[in-house]
């Protein structure tokens, strides 16, 4: 009798191109993350650090233009492809999908939580787990059910906005929005991919990714291009009544308090990273985790889920399962995506690098939107270039070595954070604050070492250690760790 259980992918069934792209994406993520092994993660969206000059400035500029947001998008795209591959194999074999995928997602969330709290708070795995849960809802829930629940939650939120039940109305209003908003988005997505099965995934992914980008662009354009102090004075002048002025003063005081608390958080994080003990860092990250996890829901629901949907479309359309048959399209993607994406990034970086808080915030918001939009064509162009190189006899050797790192991507990703924090943080070797140029040299050296270690490991074992644990949780069976080559020797 044929074993009907849903089993891990055998080595000879893997899509090697995916492993290569995944390995390159890991290197790009390291080039991005190294800055925040040397800088508080709370400063993620404030642009280049002040006072950086010379070669360090140009190293930071290089990352801002060619790396930033291009590789977490690529990694997200690959997660979407993995979902589609797993679903396709389950459907083709008539095997269950839902339970293994739920276990896989919960395990990823656990890895993300442990990574964020015990290693480094720049984790993206938990965001991926949230997006994976959203993706599951889109594919398996009934659109009408999602939309009716969303409408009910939003109506409750709207009604509670005018309620006079002191102490409860705000919680109900926020709760209704947090439930109704995401369900409305998911319901519309579920409806769209059923309405247009051929290109619904692609179009929904593009819209989901680009809508918040357009929001940033429009927000930056419509906000007066004046300093915050000038806008505050104008608002105070426009306030007609004592009640309006009192309300405005209260809002300004709350904003000033929030800015002060954020600055204190940045200073605390910098102190802990540079000279704090490991226990102090863990306590800080644990205290921050719940707020950050909730705050990342919009990011997971839009940008990450959008890339997941695009990744699923890459598999279902055959672009990634049969890349050799679509090389002409990949050439067009590379020739258009890279110049267009990098061109927009240069414009955005030129604006963002001049950011001074309270002086040109509106312009910086516009620049962020521009760079996020740029990341999509640049990411797709990079993916296309990697595919073309891998299918070129002359260029294949430049990208093929990344495949082994891609095969054990979760292990390599976590290991990069372990090495980074142990090397730079005060509870490790204490090189916190290394210059930007030397950071990039460090990345090349560390990733070269990881490529060697990945090759040595996979010569003897079938999976990376975390991949082995992840598969065991997913399929509720212990996968064989011995490599297929040694098993048949």
Short mmCIF file of C-alpha atoms in Angstrom, two decimals:
data_model
loop_
_atom_site.label_atom_id
_atom_site.label_comp_id
_atom_site.label_asym_id
_atom_site.label_seq_id
_atom_site.Cartn_x
_atom_site.Cartn_y
_atom_site.Cartn_z
CA UNK A 1 0.00 0.00 0.00
CA UNK A 2 1.24 3.51 -0.80
CA UNK A 3 2.12 5.67 2.21
CA UNK A 4 -0.53 8.42 2.13
CA UNK A 5 1.12 10.61 4.72
CA UNK A 6 2.30 14.09 3.76
CA UNK A 7 6.09 13.81 3.80
CA UNK A 8 9.08 16.15 3.47
CA UNK A 9 10.46 16.94 0.04
CA UNK A 10 13.20 14.55 -1.01
CA UNK A 11 16.46 16.10 -2.15
CA UNK A 12 15.96 15.06 -5.76
CA UNK A 13 12.48 16.67 -5.78
CA UNK A 14 13.74 20.11 -4.74
CA UNK A 15 13.66 23.08 -7.09
CA UNK A 16 17.37 23.91 -7.10
CA UNK A 17 16.82 27.41 -8.48
CA UNK A 18 14.83 28.22 -5.33
CA UNK A 19 17.74 27.13 -3.14
CA UNK A 20 20.14 29.37 -5.07
CA UNK A 21 17.84 32.40 -4.80
CA UNK A 22 17.28 31.67 -1.11
CA UNK A 23 21.03 31.57 -0.49
CA UNK A 24 21.60 34.89 -2.26
CA UNK A 25 18.70 36.41 -0.31
CA UNK A 26 20.36 35.35 2.95
CA UNK A 27 23.55 37.18 1.98
CA UNK A 28 21.54 40.31 1.18
CA UNK A 29 19.75 40.06 4.53
CA UNK A 30 23.10 39.85 6.33
CA UNK A 31 24.31 42.97 4.49
CA UNK A 32 21.18 44.74 5.73
CA UNK A 33 21.12 43.34 9.27
CA UNK A 34 24.75 44.08 10.10
CA UNK A 35 23.94 47.79 10.47
CA UNK A 36 21.52 46.91 13.25
CA UNK A 37 23.95 44.60 14.97
CA UNK A 38 25.76 47.93 15.50
CA UNK A 39 22.82 50.27 15.97
CA UNK A 40 19.50 50.15 17.88
CA UNK A 41 16.76 48.42 15.90
CA UNK A 42 14.52 51.27 17.12
CA UNK A 43 16.32 53.49 14.58
CA UNK A 44 15.29 51.28 11.66
CA UNK A 45 13.28 53.99 9.89
CA UNK A 46 15.33 57.13 10.55
CA UNK A 47 17.74 56.97 7.60
CA UNK A 48 21.53 57.13 7.61
CA UNK A 49 23.07 57.83 11.04
CA UNK A 50 24.13 61.43 11.57
CA UNK A 51 27.80 62.30 11.31
CA UNK A 52 28.86 59.45 9.02
CA UNK A 53 31.41 60.59 6.43
CA UNK A 54 33.91 59.26 3.91
CA UNK A 55 33.93 55.61 2.94
CA UNK A 56 31.48 54.75 5.74
CA UNK A 57 28.96 57.18 4.26
CA UNK A 58 29.28 55.60 0.82
CA UNK A 59 29.01 52.10 2.31
CA UNK A 60 25.77 53.17 4.01
CA UNK A 61 24.58 54.72 0.74
CA UNK A 62 25.34 51.48 -1.12
CA UNK A 63 23.21 49.47 1.30
CA UNK A 64 20.41 52.04 1.20
CA UNK A 65 20.24 51.94 -2.61
CA UNK A 66 21.11 48.36 -3.57
CA UNK A 67 20.25 46.27 -0.49
CA UNK A 68 17.64 47.83 1.79
CA UNK A 69 14.16 46.28 1.38
CA UNK A 70 15.29 44.30 -1.68
CA UNK A 71 16.14 41.08 0.14
CA UNK A 72 13.51 40.68 2.84
CA UNK A 73 11.07 41.07 -0.07
CA UNK A 74 12.97 38.35 -1.93
CA UNK A 75 12.88 36.11 1.14
CA UNK A 76 9.13 36.78 1.47
CA UNK A 77 8.64 35.88 -2.19
CA UNK A 78 10.40 32.58 -1.55
CA UNK A 79 8.16 31.79 1.43
CA UNK A 80 5.15 32.25 -0.83
CA UNK A 81 6.72 29.90 -3.35
CA UNK A 82 7.30 27.34 -0.61
CA UNK A 83 3.62 27.53 0.38
CA UNK A 84 2.52 26.93 -3.22
CA UNK A 85 4.93 24.01 -3.65
CA UNK A 86 3.71 22.39 -0.43
CA UNK A 87 0.06 22.90 -1.38
CA UNK A 88 0.61 21.62 -4.93
CA UNK A 89 2.31 18.45 -3.75
CA UNK A 90 -0.46 17.79 -1.25
CA UNK A 91 -3.19 18.27 -3.86
CA UNK A 92 -1.40 16.13 -6.45
CA UNK A 93 -0.96 13.26 -4.01
CA UNK A 94 -4.38 13.61 -2.38
CA UNK A 95 -2.73 14.14 1.00
CA UNK A 96 -3.80 16.43 3.86
CA UNK A 97 -2.41 19.94 3.79
CA UNK A 98 -4.13 22.01 6.46
CA UNK A 99 -2.87 20.31 9.63
CA UNK A 100 0.80 20.05 8.54
CA UNK A 101 0.78 23.65 7.36
CA UNK A 102 -0.72 24.90 10.63
CA UNK A 103 1.96 23.03 12.58
CA UNK A 104 4.62 24.42 10.25
CA UNK A 105 3.35 27.97 10.80
CA UNK A 106 3.15 27.59 14.58
CA UNK A 107 6.69 26.21 14.63
CA UNK A 108 7.89 29.19 12.58
CA UNK A 109 6.19 31.55 15.04
CA UNK A 110 7.96 29.78 17.90
CA UNK A 111 11.33 30.05 16.14
CA UNK A 112 10.65 33.74 15.55
CA UNK A 113 9.75 34.39 19.18
CA UNK A 114 12.83 32.57 20.49
CA UNK A 115 15.07 34.31 17.95
CA UNK A 116 13.68 37.74 18.84
CA UNK A 117 13.90 37.35 22.61
CA UNK A 118 17.03 35.26 23.11
CA UNK A 119 19.21 36.29 20.16
CA UNK A 120 18.28 39.49 18.30
CA UNK A 121 15.21 41.73 18.10
CA UNK A 122 15.42 42.32 14.34
CA UNK A 123 13.57 39.05 13.73
CA UNK A 124 11.30 38.69 10.70
CA UNK A 125 10.29 35.03 11.18
CA UNK A 126 7.33 35.89 13.41
CA UNK A 127 6.12 38.36 10.77
CA UNK A 128 6.35 35.55 8.22
CA UNK A 129 4.36 33.26 10.51
CA UNK A 130 1.60 35.88 10.77
CA UNK A 131 1.59 36.33 7.00
CA UNK A 132 1.53 32.54 6.55
CA UNK A 133 -1.57 32.37 8.75
CA UNK A 134 -3.19 35.14 6.70
CA UNK A 135 -2.30 33.27 3.51
CA UNK A 136 -3.94 30.12 4.82
CA UNK A 137 -7.12 32.08 5.56
CA UNK A 138 -7.12 33.55 2.05
CA UNK A 139 -6.84 30.12 0.43
CA UNK A 140 -9.15 28.11 2.69
CA UNK A 141 -11.76 30.41 4.24
CA UNK A 142 -14.99 31.32 2.47
CA UNK A 143 -14.86 34.94 1.25
CA UNK A 144 -18.47 35.65 2.26
CA UNK A 145 -17.86 34.49 5.83
CA UNK A 146 -14.75 36.68 6.13
CA UNK A 147 -16.53 39.70 4.69
CA UNK A 148 -19.60 39.35 6.92
CA UNK A 149 -17.46 39.04 10.06
CA UNK A 150 -15.40 42.03 8.90
CA UNK A 151 -18.51 44.15 8.31
CA UNK A 152 -19.88 43.23 11.74
CA UNK A 153 -16.59 44.07 13.49
CA UNK A 154 -16.29 47.39 11.65
CA UNK A 155 -19.91 48.29 12.47
CA UNK A 156 -19.21 47.57 16.15
CA UNK A 157 -16.13 49.77 15.92
CA UNK A 158 -18.10 52.58 14.27
CA UNK A 159 -20.90 52.35 16.84
CA UNK A 160 -18.48 52.33 19.78
CA UNK A 161 -16.79 55.44 18.42
CA UNK A 162 -19.79 57.45 19.60
CA UNK A 163 -20.41 55.48 22.77
CA UNK A 164 -20.22 57.20 26.12
CA UNK A 165 -19.25 54.18 28.23
CA UNK A 166 -16.16 55.63 29.88
CA UNK A 167 -13.13 53.37 29.81
CA UNK A 168 -14.58 50.93 27.26
CA UNK A 169 -15.39 52.79 24.06
CA UNK A 170 -11.79 53.19 22.91
CA UNK A 171 -10.92 49.53 23.52
CA UNK A 172 -14.00 48.35 21.62
CA UNK A 173 -13.31 50.77 18.75
CA UNK A 174 -9.67 49.72 18.42
CA UNK A 175 -10.55 46.03 18.80
CA UNK A 176 -13.22 46.28 16.11
CA UNK A 177 -10.79 47.91 13.71
CA UNK A 178 -8.02 45.39 14.46
CA UNK A 179 -10.39 42.49 13.73
CA UNK A 180 -12.53 43.99 10.99
CA UNK A 181 -9.75 45.66 9.00
CA UNK A 182 -7.59 42.56 8.43
CA UNK A 183 -10.64 40.33 7.80
CA UNK A 184 -11.95 42.79 5.22
CA UNK A 185 -8.60 42.68 3.41
CA UNK A 186 -8.42 38.88 3.62
CA UNK A 187 -12.02 38.48 2.46
CA UNK A 188 -11.43 40.67 -0.59
CA UNK A 189 -8.23 38.75 -1.38
CA UNK A 190 -10.00 35.40 -1.04
CA UNK A 191 -12.73 36.64 -3.38
CA UNK A 192 -10.23 38.04 -5.91
CA UNK A 193 -8.15 34.88 -6.29
CA UNK A 194 -11.31 32.82 -6.81
CA UNK A 195 -12.80 35.34 -9.23
CA UNK A 196 -9.65 35.53 -11.37
CA UNK A 197 -7.80 32.22 -10.82
CA UNK A 198 -5.23 32.84 -13.58
CA UNK A 199 -3.76 36.17 -12.46
CA UNK A 200 -5.62 36.86 -9.22
CA UNK A 201 -2.61 35.92 -7.07
CA UNK A 202 -0.28 38.20 -9.00
CA UNK A 203 -2.65 41.16 -9.11
CA UNK A 204 -3.71 40.82 -5.48
CA UNK A 205 -0.08 40.62 -4.38
CA UNK A 206 0.87 43.72 -6.34
CA UNK A 207 -2.07 45.73 -5.01
CA UNK A 208 -1.47 44.62 -1.42
CA UNK A 209 2.21 45.58 -1.59
CA UNK A 210 1.80 48.87 -3.45
CA UNK A 211 -1.24 50.34 -1.65
CA UNK A 212 0.59 51.25 1.59
CA UNK A 213 3.49 52.56 -0.50
CA UNK A 214 1.09 54.89 -2.27
CA UNK A 215 -0.25 55.92 1.12
CA UNK A 216 3.24 56.99 2.18
CA UNK A 217 3.79 58.86 -1.08
CA UNK A 218 0.48 60.71 -0.88
CA UNK A 219 0.92 61.40 2.83
CA UNK A 220 4.34 62.90 2.20
CA UNK A 221 3.02 65.06 -0.64
CA UNK A 222 -0.12 66.43 1.03
CA UNK A 223 1.58 67.24 4.35
CA UNK A 224 2.83 70.85 4.29
CA UNK A 225 6.57 70.97 3.58
CA UNK A 226 7.29 72.96 6.73
CA UNK A 227 8.93 72.12 10.02
CA UNK A 228 6.93 70.46 12.76
CA UNK A 229 7.25 73.57 14.92
CA UNK A 230 5.78 75.73 12.13
CA UNK A 231 2.86 73.34 11.68
CA UNK A 232 2.22 73.34 15.43
CA UNK A 233 2.16 77.15 15.55
CA UNK A 234 -0.20 77.27 12.57
CA UNK A 235 -2.52 74.74 14.21
CA UNK A 236 -2.56 76.76 17.43
CA UNK A 237 -3.41 79.91 15.47
CA UNK A 238 -6.26 78.10 13.69
CA UNK A 239 -7.75 76.88 16.98
CA UNK A 240 -10.76 79.16 17.47
CA UNK A 241 -12.01 78.33 20.95
CA UNK A 242 -10.35 77.71 24.32
CA UNK A 243 -11.58 74.11 24.17
CA UNK A 244 -9.91 73.56 20.78
CA UNK A 245 -6.66 75.09 22.04
CA UNK A 246 -6.75 72.93 25.18
CA UNK A 247 -7.32 69.80 23.09
CA UNK A 248 -4.45 70.74 20.77
CA UNK A 249 -2.10 71.38 23.70
CA UNK A 250 -3.01 67.98 25.10
CA UNK A 251 -2.26 66.31 21.73
CA UNK A 252 1.08 68.15 21.44
CA UNK A 253 2.02 67.12 24.97
CA UNK A 254 1.19 63.48 24.22
CA UNK A 255 3.31 63.60 21.06
CA UNK A 256 6.22 65.17 22.94
CA UNK A 257 5.91 62.44 25.58
CA UNK A 258 5.91 59.73 22.89
CA UNK A 259 9.02 61.23 21.25
CA UNK A 260 10.78 61.41 24.62
CA UNK A 261 9.90 57.79 25.40
CA UNK A 262 11.16 56.68 21.98
CA UNK A 263 14.44 58.55 22.46
CA UNK A 264 14.86 56.96 25.88
CA UNK A 265 14.18 53.54 24.37
CA UNK A 266 16.83 54.13 21.68
CA UNK A 267 19.35 55.22 24.33
CA UNK A 268 18.54 52.19 26.50
CA UNK A 269 18.86 49.79 23.58
CA UNK A 270 22.20 51.32 22.54
CA UNK A 271 23.53 51.05 26.10
CA UNK A 272 22.40 47.44 26.49
CA UNK A 273 23.76 46.38 23.10
CA UNK A 274 27.13 48.01 23.66
CA UNK A 275 27.74 47.25 27.34
CA UNK A 276 24.79 45.39 28.86
CA UNK A 277 24.77 41.80 30.04
CA UNK A 278 23.07 39.04 28.09
CA UNK A 279 20.37 38.77 30.78
CA UNK A 280 19.63 42.52 30.54
CA UNK A 281 19.29 42.30 26.76
CA UNK A 282 16.92 39.32 27.01
CA UNK A 283 14.78 41.12 29.60
CA UNK A 284 14.57 44.23 27.38
CA UNK A 285 13.64 42.23 24.28
CA UNK A 286 11.05 40.17 26.16
CA UNK A 287 9.38 43.33 27.49
CA UNK A 288 9.28 44.87 24.00
CA UNK A 289 8.13 41.76 22.13
CA UNK A 290 4.31 41.88 22.66
CA UNK A 291 4.04 45.51 21.55
CA UNK A 292 6.29 44.93 18.54
CA UNK A 293 4.44 41.76 17.50
CA UNK A 294 1.08 43.56 17.48
CA UNK A 295 2.61 46.60 15.80
CA UNK A 296 3.90 44.43 12.95
CA UNK A 297 0.44 43.10 11.98
CA UNK A 298 -0.11 45.79 9.29
CA UNK A 299 3.36 45.04 7.86
CA UNK A 300 2.61 41.30 7.70
CA UNK A 301 -0.87 41.87 6.28
CA UNK A 302 0.30 44.13 3.45
CA UNK A 303 3.93 43.96 2.40
CA UNK A 304 4.75 40.40 3.50
CA UNK A 305 1.43 38.84 2.47
CA UNK A 306 1.64 40.67 -0.85
CA UNK A 307 5.02 39.09 -1.56
CA UNK A 308 3.70 35.68 -0.41
CA UNK A 309 0.90 35.93 -2.99
CA UNK A 310 3.37 36.90 -5.71
CA UNK A 311 5.55 33.95 -4.74
CA UNK A 312 2.59 31.57 -4.97
CA UNK A 313 1.85 32.98 -8.43
CA UNK A 314 5.45 32.31 -9.51
CA UNK A 315 4.91 28.62 -8.74
CA UNK A 316 1.39 28.26 -10.12
CA UNK A 317 2.28 30.05 -13.35
CA UNK A 318 5.26 27.73 -13.92
CA UNK A 319 7.77 30.60 -13.85
CA UNK A 320 9.77 28.96 -11.08
CA UNK A 321 8.93 25.28 -11.58
CA UNK A 322 10.02 25.51 -15.23
CA UNK A 323 12.41 28.48 -15.29
CA UNK A 324 14.25 27.33 -18.43
CA UNK A 325 11.02 27.72 -20.41
CA UNK A 326 10.61 31.34 -19.32
CA UNK A 327 14.11 32.77 -19.75
CA UNK A 328 12.91 35.44 -22.18
CA UNK A 329 10.51 36.76 -19.56
CA UNK A 330 13.25 36.68 -16.93
CA UNK A 331 15.47 38.73 -19.25
CA UNK A 332 12.75 41.37 -19.53
CA UNK A 333 12.25 41.36 -15.75
CA UNK A 334 15.96 41.90 -15.14
CA UNK A 335 16.39 44.53 -17.85
CA UNK A 336 13.42 46.56 -16.60
CA UNK A 337 13.26 45.77 -12.89
CA UNK A 338 16.85 46.45 -11.87
CA UNK A 339 17.36 49.85 -13.61
CA UNK A 340 13.88 51.08 -12.68
CA UNK A 341 14.07 49.88 -9.07
CA UNK A 342 17.61 51.13 -8.47
CA UNK A 343 16.81 54.44 -10.18
CA UNK A 344 13.87 55.03 -7.84
CA UNK A 345 16.03 53.94 -4.89
CA UNK A 346 18.68 56.52 -5.77
CA UNK A 347 16.08 59.29 -5.79
CA UNK A 348 14.55 58.05 -2.53
CA UNK A 349 17.93 57.63 -0.85
CA UNK A 350 19.00 61.13 -1.91
CA UNK A 351 15.97 62.50 -0.07
CA UNK A 352 16.06 60.11 2.90
CA UNK A 353 19.74 60.74 3.65
CA UNK A 354 18.94 64.41 4.40
CA UNK A 355 16.30 63.59 7.03
CA UNK A 356 16.29 65.66 10.21
CA UNK A 357 13.45 64.83 12.58
CA UNK A 358 11.01 67.69 12.98
CA UNK A 359 12.44 69.57 10.00
CA UNK A 360 11.63 67.57 6.84
CA UNK A 361 9.54 64.65 8.11
CA UNK A 362 6.99 64.91 5.28
CA UNK A 363 9.72 64.66 2.66
CA UNK A 364 11.20 61.66 4.48
CA UNK A 365 7.79 59.93 4.47
CA UNK A 366 7.62 60.48 0.70
CA UNK A 367 11.16 59.04 0.33
CA UNK A 368 10.22 55.94 2.33
CA UNK A 369 7.27 55.31 0.04
CA UNK A 370 9.48 55.78 -2.99
CA UNK A 371 12.11 53.32 -1.74
CA UNK A 372 9.49 50.71 -0.82
CA UNK A 373 7.96 50.95 -4.29
CA UNK A 374 11.48 50.66 -5.74
CA UNK A 375 12.14 47.49 -3.75
CA UNK A 376 9.52 45.52 -5.69
CA UNK A 377 10.90 45.88 -9.27
CA UNK A 378 14.46 45.70 -7.93
CA UNK A 379 13.71 42.48 -6.01
CA UNK A 380 12.03 40.88 -9.03
CA UNK A 381 14.90 42.05 -11.23
CA UNK A 382 17.44 40.51 -8.85
CA UNK A 383 15.49 37.23 -8.82
CA UNK A 384 15.43 37.23 -12.62
CA UNK A 385 19.16 37.94 -12.80
CA UNK A 386 19.92 35.04 -10.44
CA UNK A 387 17.75 32.68 -12.51
CA UNK A 388 19.50 33.79 -15.71
CA UNK A 389 22.95 33.36 -14.16
CA UNK A 390 22.06 29.91 -12.85
CA UNK A 391 20.95 28.85 -16.34
CA UNK A 392 24.03 30.28 -18.04
CA UNK A 393 26.95 27.84 -18.46
CA UNK A 394 29.42 30.73 -18.08
CA UNK A 395 27.82 32.43 -15.05
CA UNK A 396 26.38 29.46 -13.16
CA UNK A 397 29.53 29.05 -11.06
CA UNK A 398 29.00 32.50 -9.50
CA UNK A 399 25.63 31.65 -7.95
CA UNK A 400 25.55 27.83 -7.63
CA UNK A 401 27.54 27.83 -4.33
CA UNK A 402 24.67 29.69 -2.65
CA UNK A 403 22.38 26.66 -3.08
CA UNK A 404 23.66 24.81 -0.01
CA UNK A 405 23.02 27.83 2.23
CA UNK A 406 19.56 28.03 0.67
CA UNK A 407 18.84 24.39 1.52
CA UNK A 408 19.34 25.17 5.22
CA UNK A 409 18.11 28.77 5.14
CA UNK A 410 16.48 28.80 8.59
CA UNK A 411 19.64 27.51 10.27
CA UNK A 412 21.84 29.98 8.37
CA UNK A 413 19.50 32.89 9.16
CA UNK A 414 19.54 32.17 12.90
CA UNK A 415 23.29 31.49 12.84
CA UNK A 416 23.93 34.90 11.24
CA UNK A 417 22.20 36.55 14.19
CA UNK A 418 24.11 34.45 16.73
CA UNK A 419 27.46 35.30 15.15
CA UNK A 420 26.50 38.96 14.73
CA UNK A 421 25.38 39.54 18.30
CA UNK A 422 28.27 37.57 19.80
CA UNK A 423 30.78 39.52 17.71
CA UNK A 424 29.35 43.02 18.13
CA UNK A 425 27.41 43.14 21.41
CA UNK A 426 28.97 44.01 24.75
CA UNK A 427 28.20 40.58 26.23
CA UNK A 428 30.26 39.09 23.38
CA UNK A 429 33.43 40.41 21.76
CA UNK A 430 32.26 44.02 22.04
CA UNK A 431 32.88 45.42 18.55
CA UNK A 432 29.64 47.44 18.70
CA UNK A 433 29.72 50.56 16.52
CA UNK A 434 32.09 49.24 13.84
CA UNK A 435 32.34 51.52 10.79
CA UNK A 436 29.92 50.83 7.93
CA UNK A 437 32.62 49.92 5.41
CA UNK A 438 34.22 47.36 7.72
CA UNK A 439 30.76 45.97 8.47
CA UNK A 440 30.39 45.00 4.81
CA UNK A 441 33.82 43.37 4.78
CA UNK A 442 32.78 41.44 7.89
CA UNK A 443 29.61 40.27 6.09
CA UNK A 444 31.59 38.88 3.15
CA UNK A 445 33.93 36.99 5.49
CA UNK A 446 31.15 35.60 7.68
CA UNK A 447 28.96 34.51 4.79
CA UNK A 448 31.89 32.84 3.04
CA UNK A 449 32.45 30.87 6.25
CA UNK A 450 28.75 29.96 6.41
CA UNK A 451 28.84 28.71 2.80
CA UNK A 452 31.75 26.43 3.67
CA UNK A 453 30.03 25.16 6.81
CA UNK A 454 26.75 24.58 4.93
CA UNK A 455 28.57 22.50 2.31
CA UNK A 456 30.39 20.46 4.96
CA UNK A 457 27.16 19.86 6.88
CA UNK A 458 25.07 18.86 3.87
CA UNK A 459 27.78 16.49 2.66
CA UNK A 460 26.98 14.41 5.72
CA UNK A 461 23.41 15.32 6.61
CA UNK A 462 20.19 15.70 4.65
CA UNK A 463 18.89 18.79 6.48
CA UNK A 464 20.17 21.67 8.55
CA UNK A 465 19.53 21.16 12.29
CA UNK A 466 16.66 23.67 12.48
CA UNK A 467 15.20 22.41 9.20
CA UNK A 468 15.25 18.91 10.66
CA UNK A 469 13.34 20.08 13.76
CA UNK A 470 10.92 22.13 11.63
CA UNK A 471 10.13 19.14 9.42
CA UNK A 472 9.68 16.90 12.43
CA UNK A 473 7.09 19.28 13.89
CA UNK A 474 5.39 19.76 10.52
CA UNK A 475 4.95 16.08 9.64
CA UNK A 476 4.91 14.57 13.16
CA UNK A 477 7.65 12.14 12.25
CA UNK A 478 11.41 12.16 12.73
CA UNK A 479 13.08 12.78 9.35
CA UNK A 480 16.22 10.84 8.53
CA UNK A 481 19.25 13.11 8.98
CA UNK A 482 21.74 10.94 7.09
CA UNK A 483 22.47 12.30 3.62
CA UNK A 484 21.04 10.35 0.69
CA UNK A 485 24.51 10.00 -0.79
CA UNK A 486 25.86 8.33 2.36
CA UNK A 487 22.68 6.29 2.79
CA UNK A 488 23.15 4.69 -0.62
CA UNK A 489 26.92 4.34 -0.43
#
